Short mmCIF file of C-alpha atoms in Angstrom, two decimals:
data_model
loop_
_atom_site.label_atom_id
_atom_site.label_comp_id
_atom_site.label_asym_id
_atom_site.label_seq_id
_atom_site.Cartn_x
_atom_site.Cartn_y
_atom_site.Cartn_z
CA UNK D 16 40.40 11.37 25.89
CA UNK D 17 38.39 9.52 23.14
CA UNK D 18 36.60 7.85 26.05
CA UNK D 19 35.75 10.56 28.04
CA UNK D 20 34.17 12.36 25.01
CA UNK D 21 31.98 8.41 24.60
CA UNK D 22 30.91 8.92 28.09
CA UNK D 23 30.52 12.56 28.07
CA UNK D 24 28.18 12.12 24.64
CA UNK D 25 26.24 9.08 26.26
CA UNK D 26 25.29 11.20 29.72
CA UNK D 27 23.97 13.87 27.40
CA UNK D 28 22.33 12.10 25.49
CA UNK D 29 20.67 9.81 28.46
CA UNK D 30 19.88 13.31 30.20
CA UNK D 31 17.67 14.80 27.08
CA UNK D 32 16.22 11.23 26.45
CA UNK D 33 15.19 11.63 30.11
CA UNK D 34 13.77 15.40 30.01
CA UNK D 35 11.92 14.21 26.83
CA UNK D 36 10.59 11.43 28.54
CA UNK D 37 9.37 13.65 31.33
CA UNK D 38 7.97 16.06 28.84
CA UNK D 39 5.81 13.03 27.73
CA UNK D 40 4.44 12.04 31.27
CA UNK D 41 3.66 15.70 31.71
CA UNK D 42 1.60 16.13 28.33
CA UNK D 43 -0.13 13.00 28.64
CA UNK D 44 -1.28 13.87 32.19
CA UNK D 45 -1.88 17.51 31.25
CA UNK D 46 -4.00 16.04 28.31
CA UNK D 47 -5.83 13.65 30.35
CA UNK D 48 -7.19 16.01 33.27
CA UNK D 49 -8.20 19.01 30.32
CA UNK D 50 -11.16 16.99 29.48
CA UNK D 51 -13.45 15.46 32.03
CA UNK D 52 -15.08 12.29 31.08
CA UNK D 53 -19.09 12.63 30.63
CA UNK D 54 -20.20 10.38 33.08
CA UNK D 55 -18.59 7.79 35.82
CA UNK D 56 -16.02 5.64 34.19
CA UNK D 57 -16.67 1.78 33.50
CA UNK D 58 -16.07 0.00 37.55
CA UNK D 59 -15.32 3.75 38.77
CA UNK D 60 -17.04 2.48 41.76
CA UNK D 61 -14.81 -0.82 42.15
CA UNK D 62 -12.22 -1.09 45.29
CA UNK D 63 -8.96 -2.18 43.29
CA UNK D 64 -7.07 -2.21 47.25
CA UNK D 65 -9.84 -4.84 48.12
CA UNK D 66 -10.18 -7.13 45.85
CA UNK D 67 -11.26 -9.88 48.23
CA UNK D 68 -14.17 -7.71 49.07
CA UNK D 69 -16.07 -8.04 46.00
CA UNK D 70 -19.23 -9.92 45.76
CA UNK D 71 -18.58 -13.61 44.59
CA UNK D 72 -21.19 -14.97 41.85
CA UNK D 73 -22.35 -18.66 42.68
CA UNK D 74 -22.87 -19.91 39.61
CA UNK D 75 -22.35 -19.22 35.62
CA UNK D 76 -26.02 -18.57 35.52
CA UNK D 77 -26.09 -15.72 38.18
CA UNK D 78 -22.78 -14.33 35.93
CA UNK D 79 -24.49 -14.45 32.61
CA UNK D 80 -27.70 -12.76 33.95
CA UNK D 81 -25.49 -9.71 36.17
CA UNK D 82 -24.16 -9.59 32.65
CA UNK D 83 -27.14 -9.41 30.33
CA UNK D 84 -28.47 -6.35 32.98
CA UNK D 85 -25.27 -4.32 32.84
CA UNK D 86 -24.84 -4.78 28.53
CA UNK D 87 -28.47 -3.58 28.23
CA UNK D 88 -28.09 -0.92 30.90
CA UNK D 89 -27.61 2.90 29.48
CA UNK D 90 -24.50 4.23 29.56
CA UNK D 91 -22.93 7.49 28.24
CA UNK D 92 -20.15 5.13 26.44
CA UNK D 93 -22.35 3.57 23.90
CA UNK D 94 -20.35 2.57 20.58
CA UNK D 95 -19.92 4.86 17.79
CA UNK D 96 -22.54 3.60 16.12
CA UNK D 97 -25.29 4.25 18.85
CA UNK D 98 -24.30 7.35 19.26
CA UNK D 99 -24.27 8.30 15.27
CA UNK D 100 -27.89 6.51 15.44
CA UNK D 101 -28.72 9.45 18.05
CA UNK D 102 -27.40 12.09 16.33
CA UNK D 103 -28.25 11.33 12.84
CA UNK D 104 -31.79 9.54 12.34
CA UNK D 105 -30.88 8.76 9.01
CA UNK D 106 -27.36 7.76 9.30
CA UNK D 107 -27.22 3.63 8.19
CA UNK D 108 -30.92 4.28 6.68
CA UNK D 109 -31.30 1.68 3.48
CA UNK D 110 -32.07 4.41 0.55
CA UNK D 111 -34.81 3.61 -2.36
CA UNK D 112 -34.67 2.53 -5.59
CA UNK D 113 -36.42 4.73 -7.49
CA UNK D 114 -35.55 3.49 -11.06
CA UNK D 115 -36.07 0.67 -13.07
CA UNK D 116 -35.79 -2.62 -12.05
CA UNK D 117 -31.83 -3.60 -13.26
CA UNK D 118 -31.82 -7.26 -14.34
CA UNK D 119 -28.10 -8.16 -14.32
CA UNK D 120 -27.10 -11.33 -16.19
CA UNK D 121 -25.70 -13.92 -13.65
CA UNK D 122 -21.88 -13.95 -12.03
CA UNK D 123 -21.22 -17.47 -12.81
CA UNK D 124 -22.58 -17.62 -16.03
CA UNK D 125 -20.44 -14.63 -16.78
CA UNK D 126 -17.22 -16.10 -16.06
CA UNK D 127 -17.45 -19.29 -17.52
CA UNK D 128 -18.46 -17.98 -20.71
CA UNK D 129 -15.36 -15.56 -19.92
CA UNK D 130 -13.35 -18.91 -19.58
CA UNK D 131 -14.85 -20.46 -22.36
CA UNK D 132 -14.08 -17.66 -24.51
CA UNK D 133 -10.32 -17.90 -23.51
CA UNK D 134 -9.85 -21.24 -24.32
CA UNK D 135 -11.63 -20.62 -27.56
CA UNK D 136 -9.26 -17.54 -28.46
CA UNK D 137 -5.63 -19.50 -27.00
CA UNK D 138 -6.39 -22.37 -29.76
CA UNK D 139 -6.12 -19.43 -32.23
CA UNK D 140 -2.99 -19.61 -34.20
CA UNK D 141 -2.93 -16.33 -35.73
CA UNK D 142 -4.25 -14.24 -32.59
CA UNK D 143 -1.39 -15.85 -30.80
CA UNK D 144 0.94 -14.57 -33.14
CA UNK D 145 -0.53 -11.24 -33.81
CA UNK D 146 -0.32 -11.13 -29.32
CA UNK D 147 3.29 -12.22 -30.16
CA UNK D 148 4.16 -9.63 -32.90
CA UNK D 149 2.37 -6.81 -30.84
CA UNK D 150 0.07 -6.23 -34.00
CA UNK D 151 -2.91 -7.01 -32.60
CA UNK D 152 -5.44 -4.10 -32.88
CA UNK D 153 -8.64 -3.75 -29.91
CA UNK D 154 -11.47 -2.10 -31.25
CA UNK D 155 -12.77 0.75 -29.28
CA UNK D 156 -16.00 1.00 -30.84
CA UNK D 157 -16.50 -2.65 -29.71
CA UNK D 158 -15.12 -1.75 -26.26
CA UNK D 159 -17.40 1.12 -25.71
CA UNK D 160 -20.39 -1.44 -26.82
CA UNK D 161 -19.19 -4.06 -24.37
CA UNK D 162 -19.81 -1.56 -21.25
CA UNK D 163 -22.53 0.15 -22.47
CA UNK D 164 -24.40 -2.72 -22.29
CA UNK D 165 -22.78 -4.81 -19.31
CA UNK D 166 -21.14 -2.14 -16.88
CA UNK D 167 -22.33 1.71 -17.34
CA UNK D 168 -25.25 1.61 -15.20
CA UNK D 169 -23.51 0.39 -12.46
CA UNK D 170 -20.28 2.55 -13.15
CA UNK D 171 -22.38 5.57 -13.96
CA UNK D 172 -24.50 5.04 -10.15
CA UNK D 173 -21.14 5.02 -8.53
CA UNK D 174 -19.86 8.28 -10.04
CA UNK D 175 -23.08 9.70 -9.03
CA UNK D 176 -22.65 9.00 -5.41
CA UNK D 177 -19.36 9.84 -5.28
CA UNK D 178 -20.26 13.57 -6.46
CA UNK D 179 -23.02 13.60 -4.09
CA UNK D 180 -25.85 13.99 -6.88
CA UNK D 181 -28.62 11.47 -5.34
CA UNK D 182 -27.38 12.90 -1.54
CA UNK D 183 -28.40 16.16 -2.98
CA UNK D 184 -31.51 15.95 -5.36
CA UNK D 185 -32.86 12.83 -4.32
CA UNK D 186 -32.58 12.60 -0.55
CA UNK D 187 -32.55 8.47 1.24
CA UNK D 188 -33.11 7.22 -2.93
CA UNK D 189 -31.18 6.49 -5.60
CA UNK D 190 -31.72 4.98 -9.04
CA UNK D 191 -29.61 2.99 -11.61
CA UNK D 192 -29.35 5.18 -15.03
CA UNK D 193 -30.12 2.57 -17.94
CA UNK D 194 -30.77 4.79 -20.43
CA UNK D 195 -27.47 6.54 -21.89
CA UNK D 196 -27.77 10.40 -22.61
CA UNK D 197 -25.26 11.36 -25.66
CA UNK D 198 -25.30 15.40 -25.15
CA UNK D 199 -22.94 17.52 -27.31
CA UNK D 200 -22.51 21.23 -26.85
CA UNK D 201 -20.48 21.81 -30.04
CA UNK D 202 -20.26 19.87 -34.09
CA UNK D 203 -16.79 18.63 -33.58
CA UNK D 204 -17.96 16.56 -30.11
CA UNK D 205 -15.04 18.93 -27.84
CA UNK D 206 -17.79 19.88 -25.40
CA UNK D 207 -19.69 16.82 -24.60
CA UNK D 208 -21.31 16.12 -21.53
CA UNK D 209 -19.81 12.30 -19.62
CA UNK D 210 -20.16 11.92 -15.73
CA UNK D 211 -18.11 14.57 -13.96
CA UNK D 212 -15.92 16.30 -16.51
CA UNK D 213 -15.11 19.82 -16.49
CA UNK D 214 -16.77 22.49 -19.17
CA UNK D 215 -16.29 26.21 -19.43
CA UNK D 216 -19.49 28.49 -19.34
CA UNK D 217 -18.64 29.77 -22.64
CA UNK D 218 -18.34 26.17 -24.34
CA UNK D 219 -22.12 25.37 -22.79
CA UNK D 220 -23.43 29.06 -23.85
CA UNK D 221 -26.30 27.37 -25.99
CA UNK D 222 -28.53 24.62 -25.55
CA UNK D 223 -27.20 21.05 -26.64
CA UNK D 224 -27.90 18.68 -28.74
CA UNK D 225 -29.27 15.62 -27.08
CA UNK D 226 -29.76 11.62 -28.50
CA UNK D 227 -31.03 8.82 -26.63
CA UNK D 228 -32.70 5.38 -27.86
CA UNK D 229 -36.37 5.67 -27.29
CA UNK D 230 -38.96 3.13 -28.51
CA UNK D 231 -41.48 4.65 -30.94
CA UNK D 232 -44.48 6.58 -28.88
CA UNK D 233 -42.82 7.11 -25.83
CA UNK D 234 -42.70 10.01 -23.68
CA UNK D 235 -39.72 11.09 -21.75
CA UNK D 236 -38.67 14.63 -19.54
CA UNK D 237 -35.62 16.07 -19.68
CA UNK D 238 -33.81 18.60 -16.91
CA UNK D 239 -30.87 20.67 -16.47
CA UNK D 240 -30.60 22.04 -12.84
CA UNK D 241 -27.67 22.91 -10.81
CA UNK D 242 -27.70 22.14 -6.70
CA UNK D 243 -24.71 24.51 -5.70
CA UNK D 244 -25.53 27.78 -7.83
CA UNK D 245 -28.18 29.23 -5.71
CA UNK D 246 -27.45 32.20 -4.32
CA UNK D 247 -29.92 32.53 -1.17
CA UNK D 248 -30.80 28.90 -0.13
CA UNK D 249 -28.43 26.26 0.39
CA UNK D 250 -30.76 23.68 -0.17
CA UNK D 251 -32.46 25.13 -3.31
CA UNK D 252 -31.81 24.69 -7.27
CA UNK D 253 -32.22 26.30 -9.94
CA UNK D 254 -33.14 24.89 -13.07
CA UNK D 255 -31.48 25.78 -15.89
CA UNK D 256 -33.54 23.42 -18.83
CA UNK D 257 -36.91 21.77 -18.30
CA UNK D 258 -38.26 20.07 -21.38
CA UNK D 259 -41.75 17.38 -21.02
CA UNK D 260 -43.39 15.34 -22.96
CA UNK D 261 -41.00 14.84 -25.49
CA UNK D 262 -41.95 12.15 -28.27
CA UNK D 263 -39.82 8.98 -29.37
CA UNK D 264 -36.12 10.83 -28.09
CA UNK D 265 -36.98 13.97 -30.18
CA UNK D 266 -36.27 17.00 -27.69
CA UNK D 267 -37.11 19.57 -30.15
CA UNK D 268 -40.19 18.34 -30.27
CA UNK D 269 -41.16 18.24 -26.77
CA UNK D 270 -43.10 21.06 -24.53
CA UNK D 271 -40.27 23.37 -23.84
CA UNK D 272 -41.25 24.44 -19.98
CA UNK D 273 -38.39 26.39 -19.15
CA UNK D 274 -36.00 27.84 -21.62
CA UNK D 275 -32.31 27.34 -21.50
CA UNK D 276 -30.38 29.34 -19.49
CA UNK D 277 -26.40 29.08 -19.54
CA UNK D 278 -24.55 28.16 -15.95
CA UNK D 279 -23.76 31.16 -13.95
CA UNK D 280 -21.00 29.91 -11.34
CA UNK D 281 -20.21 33.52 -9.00
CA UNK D 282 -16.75 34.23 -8.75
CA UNK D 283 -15.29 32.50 -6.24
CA UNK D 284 -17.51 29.88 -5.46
CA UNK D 285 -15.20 27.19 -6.92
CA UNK D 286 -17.19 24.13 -9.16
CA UNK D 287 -20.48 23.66 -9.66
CA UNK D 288 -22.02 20.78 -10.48
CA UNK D 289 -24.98 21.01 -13.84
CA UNK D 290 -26.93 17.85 -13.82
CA UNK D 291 -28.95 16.37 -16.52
CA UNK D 292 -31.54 13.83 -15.09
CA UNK D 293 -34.06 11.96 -18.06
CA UNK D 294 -37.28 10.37 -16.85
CA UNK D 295 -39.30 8.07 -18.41
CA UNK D 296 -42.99 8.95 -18.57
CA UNK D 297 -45.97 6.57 -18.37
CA UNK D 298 -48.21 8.74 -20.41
CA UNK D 299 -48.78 12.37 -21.69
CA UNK D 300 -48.51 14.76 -18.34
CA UNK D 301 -50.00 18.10 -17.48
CA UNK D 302 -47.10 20.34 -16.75
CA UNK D 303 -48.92 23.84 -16.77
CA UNK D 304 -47.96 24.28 -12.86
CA UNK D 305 -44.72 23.48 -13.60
CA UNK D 306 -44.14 25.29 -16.77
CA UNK D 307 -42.20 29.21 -16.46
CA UNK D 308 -43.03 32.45 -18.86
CA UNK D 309 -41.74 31.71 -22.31
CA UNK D 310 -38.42 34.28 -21.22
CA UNK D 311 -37.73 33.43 -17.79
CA UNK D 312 -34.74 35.69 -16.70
CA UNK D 313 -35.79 35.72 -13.21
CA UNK D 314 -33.94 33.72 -10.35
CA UNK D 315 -36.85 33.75 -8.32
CA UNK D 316 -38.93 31.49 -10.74
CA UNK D 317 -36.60 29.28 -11.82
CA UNK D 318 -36.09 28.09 -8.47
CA UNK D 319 -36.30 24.59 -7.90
CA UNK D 320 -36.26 21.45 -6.22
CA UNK D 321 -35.83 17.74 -7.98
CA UNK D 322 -37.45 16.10 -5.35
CA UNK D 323 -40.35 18.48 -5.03
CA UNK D 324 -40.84 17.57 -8.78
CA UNK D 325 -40.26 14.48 -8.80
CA UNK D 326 -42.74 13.82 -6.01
CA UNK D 327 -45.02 14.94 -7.63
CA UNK D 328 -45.32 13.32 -10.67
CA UNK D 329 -43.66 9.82 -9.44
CA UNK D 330 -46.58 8.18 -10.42
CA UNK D 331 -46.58 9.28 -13.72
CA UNK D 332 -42.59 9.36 -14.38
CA UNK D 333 -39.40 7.25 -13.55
CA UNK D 334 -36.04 8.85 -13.42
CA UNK D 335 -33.77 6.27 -16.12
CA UNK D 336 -30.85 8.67 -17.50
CA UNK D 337 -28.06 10.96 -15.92
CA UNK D 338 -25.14 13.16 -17.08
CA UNK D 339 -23.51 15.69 -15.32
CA UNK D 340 -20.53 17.64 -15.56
CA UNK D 341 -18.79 20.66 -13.19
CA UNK D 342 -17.80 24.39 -14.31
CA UNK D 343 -16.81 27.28 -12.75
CA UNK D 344 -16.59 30.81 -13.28
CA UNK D 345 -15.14 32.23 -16.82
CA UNK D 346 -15.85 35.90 -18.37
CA UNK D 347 -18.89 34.83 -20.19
CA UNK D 348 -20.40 34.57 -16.65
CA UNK D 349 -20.29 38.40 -16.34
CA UNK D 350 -22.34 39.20 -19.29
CA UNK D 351 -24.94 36.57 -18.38
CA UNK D 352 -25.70 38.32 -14.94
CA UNK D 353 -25.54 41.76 -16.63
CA UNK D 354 -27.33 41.24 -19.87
CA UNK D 355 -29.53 38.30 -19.56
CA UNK D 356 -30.57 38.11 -15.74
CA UNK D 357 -30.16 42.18 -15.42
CA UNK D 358 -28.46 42.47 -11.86
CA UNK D 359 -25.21 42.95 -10.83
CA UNK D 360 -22.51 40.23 -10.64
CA UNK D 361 -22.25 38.59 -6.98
CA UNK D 362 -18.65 38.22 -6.27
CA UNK D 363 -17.43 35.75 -3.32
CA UNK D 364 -13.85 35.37 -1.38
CA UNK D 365 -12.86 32.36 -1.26
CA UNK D 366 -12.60 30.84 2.66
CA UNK D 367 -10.35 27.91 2.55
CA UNK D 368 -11.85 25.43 4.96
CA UNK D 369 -9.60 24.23 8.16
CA UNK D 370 -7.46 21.52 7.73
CA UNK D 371 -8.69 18.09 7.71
CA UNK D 372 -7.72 15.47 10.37
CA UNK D 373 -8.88 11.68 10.25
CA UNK D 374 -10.42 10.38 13.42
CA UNK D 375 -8.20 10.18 16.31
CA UNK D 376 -7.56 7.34 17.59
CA UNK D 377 -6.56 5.77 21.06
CA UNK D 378 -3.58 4.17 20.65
CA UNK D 379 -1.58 6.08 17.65
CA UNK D 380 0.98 3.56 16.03
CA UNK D 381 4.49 4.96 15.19
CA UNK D 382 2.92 8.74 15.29
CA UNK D 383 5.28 11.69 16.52
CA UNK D 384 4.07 13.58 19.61
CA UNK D 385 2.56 16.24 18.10
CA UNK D 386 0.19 13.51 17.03
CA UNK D 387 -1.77 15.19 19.85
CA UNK D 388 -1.76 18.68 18.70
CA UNK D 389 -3.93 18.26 15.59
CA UNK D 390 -7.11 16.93 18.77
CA UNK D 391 -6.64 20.31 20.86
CA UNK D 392 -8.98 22.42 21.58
CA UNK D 393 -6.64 25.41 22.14
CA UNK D 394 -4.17 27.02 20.44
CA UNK D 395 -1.20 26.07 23.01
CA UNK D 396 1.24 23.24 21.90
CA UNK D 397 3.26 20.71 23.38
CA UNK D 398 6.40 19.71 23.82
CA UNK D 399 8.21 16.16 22.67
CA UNK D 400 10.33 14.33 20.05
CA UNK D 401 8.64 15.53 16.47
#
């Protein structure tokens, strides 16, 4: 009895394993004639029956140069990359430095004065045993100084294109910021500005105060503009703090061009990112086409665009600081439509986007079936093992 219910099991089983397997061939094929390749296939026109048939090359040399014609002929199965190249002019373009020129201090001479430094600090009875006793106190002050001076730049240009500020104010160019922007919203340092952190509307109501080293007689331009807030062109700003001129790191004492005007995110448009760009001036610069009315509530005027600006005045001006952080909508937002820009609150539903699939791939490794689901144009679905 125990037998027959072994064999019984194992025929089942073998006839699903087989309908399953069926249900594969028939997918795959099914898959395979939906979409129709854009062209004739690589040696479509190649007898496979006839091998014997084909034409015989004499000699390497005759290969190599049948070969050469055929690589550089144009086919609809160009790599990737071609076709990206096609499609995207600028895709794999080199981007500009537009900054300073960053001197870094040399790899190797870093690390053996790293080494050197470690061999120095191991000979050191008393570090050893304050390592040992787990007394031994870092200071953070000195920390901070240490990357300030070594690592920020660098750190502070990869945040940057990771949130997609140069891709969106300074199209194909980039800069290294080497000049550090301390910006505080509040006395107790609670709403500071870093590279990315998240601030309320109401904690950046008012204007901040803003420190920078600045040699004596030097002229520097400060902005505030936001590249997701505007509410009629995607590729638009509006600027939300425009400040020129301004003498030895003293903003207050600079020629106040646009007056500061608190974030607005609209409900329902998630974060927004509010970025503070410094530039370095050559000389003393005639803003009066770039400066607004002393009140500027209107959205119209304060539209902007960094690279419009920067354009031109790039031979007058380098862009050397950054600081940016992201907020979204709060109640304070209201009364800043109503009362200070006068006009009625825009309020947005929120679409959330389709799901994201990576890149399919040819030959899935240890993927279920319904692998080939996500890749389908329509809605119907297939059968398998999930």
């Amino acid at each position: 009895m125990a037998l027959r219910m072994v064999f019984s099991a194992a025929f089942r089983n073998g006839t699903d394993l087989g309908v399953n397997i069926v249900r594969t061939f028939v997918t795959t094929a099914f898959l395979c004639r939906r979409v129709r390749p854009l062209g004739p296939m690589p040696n479509e026109d190649i007898d496979t029956k006839s091998l014997e048939s084909l034409k015989k090359y004499g000699s390497y040399t005759h290969y190599f140069k049948q070969a050469e014609e055929a690589k550089n002929k144009p086919v609809w199965w160009k790599t990737y990359k071609g076709y990206m190249d096609n499609a995207d002019p600028e895709h794999g373009a080199e981007k500009v430095d537009i900054g300073l020129p960053y001197v870094r201090s040399h790899r190797i001479k870093e690390v053996r004065e790293r080494r050197q430094m470690l061999k120095d600090k191991k000979k050191n009875a008393e570090l050893e045993k304050a390592f040992r006793l787990r007394t031994f106190k870092i200071s953070v002050d000195r920390v901070q100084e240490t990357w300030e001076n070594d690592e920020r730049p660098r750190h502070v240009k990869r945040l940057a294109e990771h949130y997609g500020v140069f891709r969106d104010l300074f199209p194909m160019a980039y800069f290294q910021p080497q000049v550090t922007l301390c910006i505080c919203h509040s006395q107790e340092n609670s709403s500071q500005v870093y590279y990315g952190n998240q601030l309320t509307p109401t904690e950046v109501a008012s204007a901040p105060q803003i420190s920078f080293s600045a040699e004596e007689g030097s002229l520097w331009t400060l902005l505030l503009t936001c590249p997701d807030e505007h509410l009629l062109d995607n590729e638009a700003e509006y600027v939300h703090w425009l400040v020129g001129n301004i003498p030895g790191g003293v903003v207050q004492a600079g020629e106040e061009l646009c007056h500061y005007l608190p974030p607005f995110p609209a409900r329902g448009t998630g974060f927004h990112r509010y970025v503070y760009i410094l530039f370095k001036q050559d000389g003393p610069i005639n803003f009066q086409d770039d400066a607004r009315p002393s009140l500027c509530h209107s959205l119209v005027d304060r539209t902007f665009k960094t690279m419009d600006f920067y354009r031109k005045h790039q031979d007058s001006m380098t862009p050397v600081g950054l600081a940016f952080f992201q907020s979204q909508w709060d109640e304070s937002v209201t009364n800043t439509f109503h009362n200070t820009l006068n006009m009625r609150e825009p309020v947005f539903e929120f679409v959330r986007p389709p799901v994201y699939h990576p890149p399919q791939v040819k030959y899935p490794h240890r993927q279920p079936l319904r692998y080939l689901d996500r890749y389908r144009d329509g809605k119907e679905h297939t059968y398998g093992i999930y």
